[in-house]
Tab-separated table of C-alpha atoms and ligand atoms in Angstrom:
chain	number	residue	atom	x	y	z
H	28	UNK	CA	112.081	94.818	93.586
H	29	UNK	CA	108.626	96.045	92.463
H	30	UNK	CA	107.806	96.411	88.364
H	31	UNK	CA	107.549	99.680	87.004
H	32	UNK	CA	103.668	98.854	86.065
H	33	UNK	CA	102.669	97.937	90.086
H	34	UNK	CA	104.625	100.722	91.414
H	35	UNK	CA	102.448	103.389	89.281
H	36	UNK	CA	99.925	101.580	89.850
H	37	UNK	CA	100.246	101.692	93.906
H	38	UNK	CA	100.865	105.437	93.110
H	39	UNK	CA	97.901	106.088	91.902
H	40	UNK	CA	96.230	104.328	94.798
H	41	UNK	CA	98.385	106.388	97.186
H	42	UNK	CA	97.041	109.608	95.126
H	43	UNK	CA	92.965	107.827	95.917
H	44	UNK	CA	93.980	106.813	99.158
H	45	UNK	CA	94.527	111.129	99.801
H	46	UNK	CA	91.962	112.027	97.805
H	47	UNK	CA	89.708	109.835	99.758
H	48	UNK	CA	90.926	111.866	102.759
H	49	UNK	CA	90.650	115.009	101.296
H	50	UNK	CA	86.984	114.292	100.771
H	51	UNK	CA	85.943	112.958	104.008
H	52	UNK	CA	87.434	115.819	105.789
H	53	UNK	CA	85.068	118.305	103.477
H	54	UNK	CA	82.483	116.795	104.697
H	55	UNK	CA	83.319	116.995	107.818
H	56	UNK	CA	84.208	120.416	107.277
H	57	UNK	CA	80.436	120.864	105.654
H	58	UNK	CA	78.711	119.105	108.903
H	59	UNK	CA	80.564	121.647	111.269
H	60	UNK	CA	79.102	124.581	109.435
H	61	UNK	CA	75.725	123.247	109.934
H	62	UNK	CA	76.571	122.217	113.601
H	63	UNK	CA	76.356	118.576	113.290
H	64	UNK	CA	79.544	118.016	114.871
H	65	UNK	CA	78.934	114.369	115.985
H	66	UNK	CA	78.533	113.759	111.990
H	67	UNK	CA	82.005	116.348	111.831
H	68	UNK	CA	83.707	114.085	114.260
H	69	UNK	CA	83.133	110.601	112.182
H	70	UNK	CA	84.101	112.231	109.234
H	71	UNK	CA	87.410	113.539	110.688
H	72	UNK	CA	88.175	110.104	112.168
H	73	UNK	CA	87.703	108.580	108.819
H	74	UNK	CA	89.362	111.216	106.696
H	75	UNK	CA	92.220	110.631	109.279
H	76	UNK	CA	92.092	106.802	108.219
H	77	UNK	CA	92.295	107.339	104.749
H	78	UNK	CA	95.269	108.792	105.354
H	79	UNK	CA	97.096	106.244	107.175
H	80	UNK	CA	96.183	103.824	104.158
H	81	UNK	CA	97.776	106.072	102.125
H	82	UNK	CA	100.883	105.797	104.214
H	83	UNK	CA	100.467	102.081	104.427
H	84	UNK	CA	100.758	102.177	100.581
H	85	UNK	CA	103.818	104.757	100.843
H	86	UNK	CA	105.755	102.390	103.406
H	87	UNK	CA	105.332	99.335	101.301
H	88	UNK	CA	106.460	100.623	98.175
H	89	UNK	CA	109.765	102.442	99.495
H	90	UNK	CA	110.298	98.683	101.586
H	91	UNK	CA	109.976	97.160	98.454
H	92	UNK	CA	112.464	99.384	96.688
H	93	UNK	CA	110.142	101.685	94.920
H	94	UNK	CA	110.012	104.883	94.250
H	95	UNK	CA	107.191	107.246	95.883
H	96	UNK	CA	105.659	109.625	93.383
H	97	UNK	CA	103.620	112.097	95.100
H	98	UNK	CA	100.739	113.418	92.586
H	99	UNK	CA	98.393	116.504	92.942
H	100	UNK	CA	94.709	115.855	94.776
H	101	UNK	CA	91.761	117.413	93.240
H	102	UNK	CA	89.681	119.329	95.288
H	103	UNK	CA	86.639	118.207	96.764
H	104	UNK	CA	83.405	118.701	96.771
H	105	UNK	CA	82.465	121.331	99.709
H	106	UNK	CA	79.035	121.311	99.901
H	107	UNK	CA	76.360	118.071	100.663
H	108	UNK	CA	72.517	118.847	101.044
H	109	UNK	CA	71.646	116.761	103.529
H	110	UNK	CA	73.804	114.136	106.070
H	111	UNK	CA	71.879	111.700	104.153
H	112	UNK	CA	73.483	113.016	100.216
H	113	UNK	CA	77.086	113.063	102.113
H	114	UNK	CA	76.794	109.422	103.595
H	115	UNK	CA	75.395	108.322	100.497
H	116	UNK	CA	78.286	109.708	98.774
H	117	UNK	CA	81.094	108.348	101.263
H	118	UNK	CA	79.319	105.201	100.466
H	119	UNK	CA	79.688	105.417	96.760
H	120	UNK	CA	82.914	106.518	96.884
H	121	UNK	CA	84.148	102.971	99.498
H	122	UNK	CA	82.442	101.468	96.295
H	123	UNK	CA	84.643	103.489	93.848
H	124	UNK	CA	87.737	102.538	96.148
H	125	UNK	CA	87.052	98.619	96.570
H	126	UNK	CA	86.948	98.559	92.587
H	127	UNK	CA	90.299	100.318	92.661
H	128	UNK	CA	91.854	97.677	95.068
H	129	UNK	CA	90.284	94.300	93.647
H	130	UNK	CA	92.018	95.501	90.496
H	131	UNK	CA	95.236	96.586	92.249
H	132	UNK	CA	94.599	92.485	93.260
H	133	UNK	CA	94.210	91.560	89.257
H	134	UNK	CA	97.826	93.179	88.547
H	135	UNK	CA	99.249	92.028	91.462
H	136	UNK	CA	98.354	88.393	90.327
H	137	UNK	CA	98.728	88.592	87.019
H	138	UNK	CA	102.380	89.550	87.583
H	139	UNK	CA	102.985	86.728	89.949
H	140	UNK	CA	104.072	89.751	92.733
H	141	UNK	CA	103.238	87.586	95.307
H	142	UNK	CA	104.256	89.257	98.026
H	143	UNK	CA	101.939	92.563	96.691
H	144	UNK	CA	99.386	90.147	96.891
H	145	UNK	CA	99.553	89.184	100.672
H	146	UNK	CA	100.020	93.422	101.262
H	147	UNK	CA	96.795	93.795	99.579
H	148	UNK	CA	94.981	91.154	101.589
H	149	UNK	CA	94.407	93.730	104.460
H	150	UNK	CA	92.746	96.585	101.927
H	151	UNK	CA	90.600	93.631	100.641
H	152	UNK	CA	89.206	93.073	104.277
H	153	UNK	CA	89.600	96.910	105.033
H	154	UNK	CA	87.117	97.427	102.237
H	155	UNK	CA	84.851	94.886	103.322
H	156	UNK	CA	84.440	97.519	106.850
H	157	UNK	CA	84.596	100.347	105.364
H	158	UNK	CA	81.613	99.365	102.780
H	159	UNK	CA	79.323	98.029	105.697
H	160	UNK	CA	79.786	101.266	107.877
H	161	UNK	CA	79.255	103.530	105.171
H	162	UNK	CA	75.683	101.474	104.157
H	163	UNK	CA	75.017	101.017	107.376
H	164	UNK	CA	75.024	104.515	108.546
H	165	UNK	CA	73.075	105.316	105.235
H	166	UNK	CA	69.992	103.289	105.607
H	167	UNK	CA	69.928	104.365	109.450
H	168	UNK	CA	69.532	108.349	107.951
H	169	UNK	CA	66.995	106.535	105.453
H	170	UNK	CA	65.239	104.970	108.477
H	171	UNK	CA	65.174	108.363	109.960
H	172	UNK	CA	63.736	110.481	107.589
H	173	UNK	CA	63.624	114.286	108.241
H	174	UNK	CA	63.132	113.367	112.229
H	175	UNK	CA	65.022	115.991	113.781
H	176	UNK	CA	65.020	113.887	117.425
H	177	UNK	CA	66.666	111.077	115.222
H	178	UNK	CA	68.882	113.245	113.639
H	179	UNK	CA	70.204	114.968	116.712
H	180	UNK	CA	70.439	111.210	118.205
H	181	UNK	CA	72.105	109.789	115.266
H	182	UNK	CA	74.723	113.345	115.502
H	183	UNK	CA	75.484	112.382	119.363
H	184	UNK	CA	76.017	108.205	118.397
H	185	UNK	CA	78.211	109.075	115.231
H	186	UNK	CA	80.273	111.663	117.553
H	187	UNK	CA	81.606	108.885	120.169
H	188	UNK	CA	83.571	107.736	117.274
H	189	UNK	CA	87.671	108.086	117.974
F	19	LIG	FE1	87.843	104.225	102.705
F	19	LIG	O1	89.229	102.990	102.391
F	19	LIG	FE2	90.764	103.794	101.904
F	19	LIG	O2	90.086	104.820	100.568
């Protein structure tokens, strides 16, 4: 059985988790408006991700005997100036998220919920990925500049994405 403070606490997490979907598929929304649908494509991938760690969280707390508390998701920004301002914000945000988890790890030890622990393990590497794509793609658009031939090249390599 799960404590009432860890289950909240993984609710809340479930609540980021969507949120962090919700946001990723805005911009993705945002980059097929401006026709950069290889950008589009990543971002619908990764909102689609976001999602399924949101449902990792969901499965683990009703195995565990806990009680799923949906909450409501803000809404997200709609609009990004540039692919470089969204990226740079998806990478922020992976920033905002691994804080979130490393002290979903504090809880988890300080209330000896061991096996919480081990579940976490895989966001703790997860985050680890999800940081390095995010800068990766970021200093790439920095790298770049306002070169449309890198842009469109960068728009066709971020597309192949599945
Ligand atoms: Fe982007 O890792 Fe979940 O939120």
């Amino acid at each position: 059985m799960i404590s009432e403070k860890m289950q909240k606490a993984l609710n809340d997490q479930i609540q980021a988790e969507m949120f962090s979907s919700y946001l990723y598929l805005s911009m993705s929304a945002c980059f097929n408006s401006v026709n950069m649908d290889g950008m589009a494509q990543w971002m619908k991938v990764q909102s689609r991700e976001e999602n399924g760690h949101a449902m990792k969280i969901y499965s683990y707390l009703i195995e565990r005997g806990g009680k799923v508390e949906l909450q409501a998701i803000e809404k997200p920004q709609t609009t990004w100036a540039t692919p470089l301002d969204a990226f740079k914000d998806a990478y922020k945000h992976e920033l905002y998220i691994t804080g979130r988890i490393n002290d979903l790890v504090k809880l988890a030890y300080d209330e000896g919920d061991i096996a919480t622990l081990t579940f976490l393990q895989w966001f703790v590497t997860e985050q680890v990925e999800e940081e390095a794509n995010a800068s990766k793609i970021v200093a790439m658009l920095e790298m770049i500049g306002e070169s449309k031939n890198g842009l469109f090249m960068m728009d066709h390599n971020l597309g192949k994405r599945e």
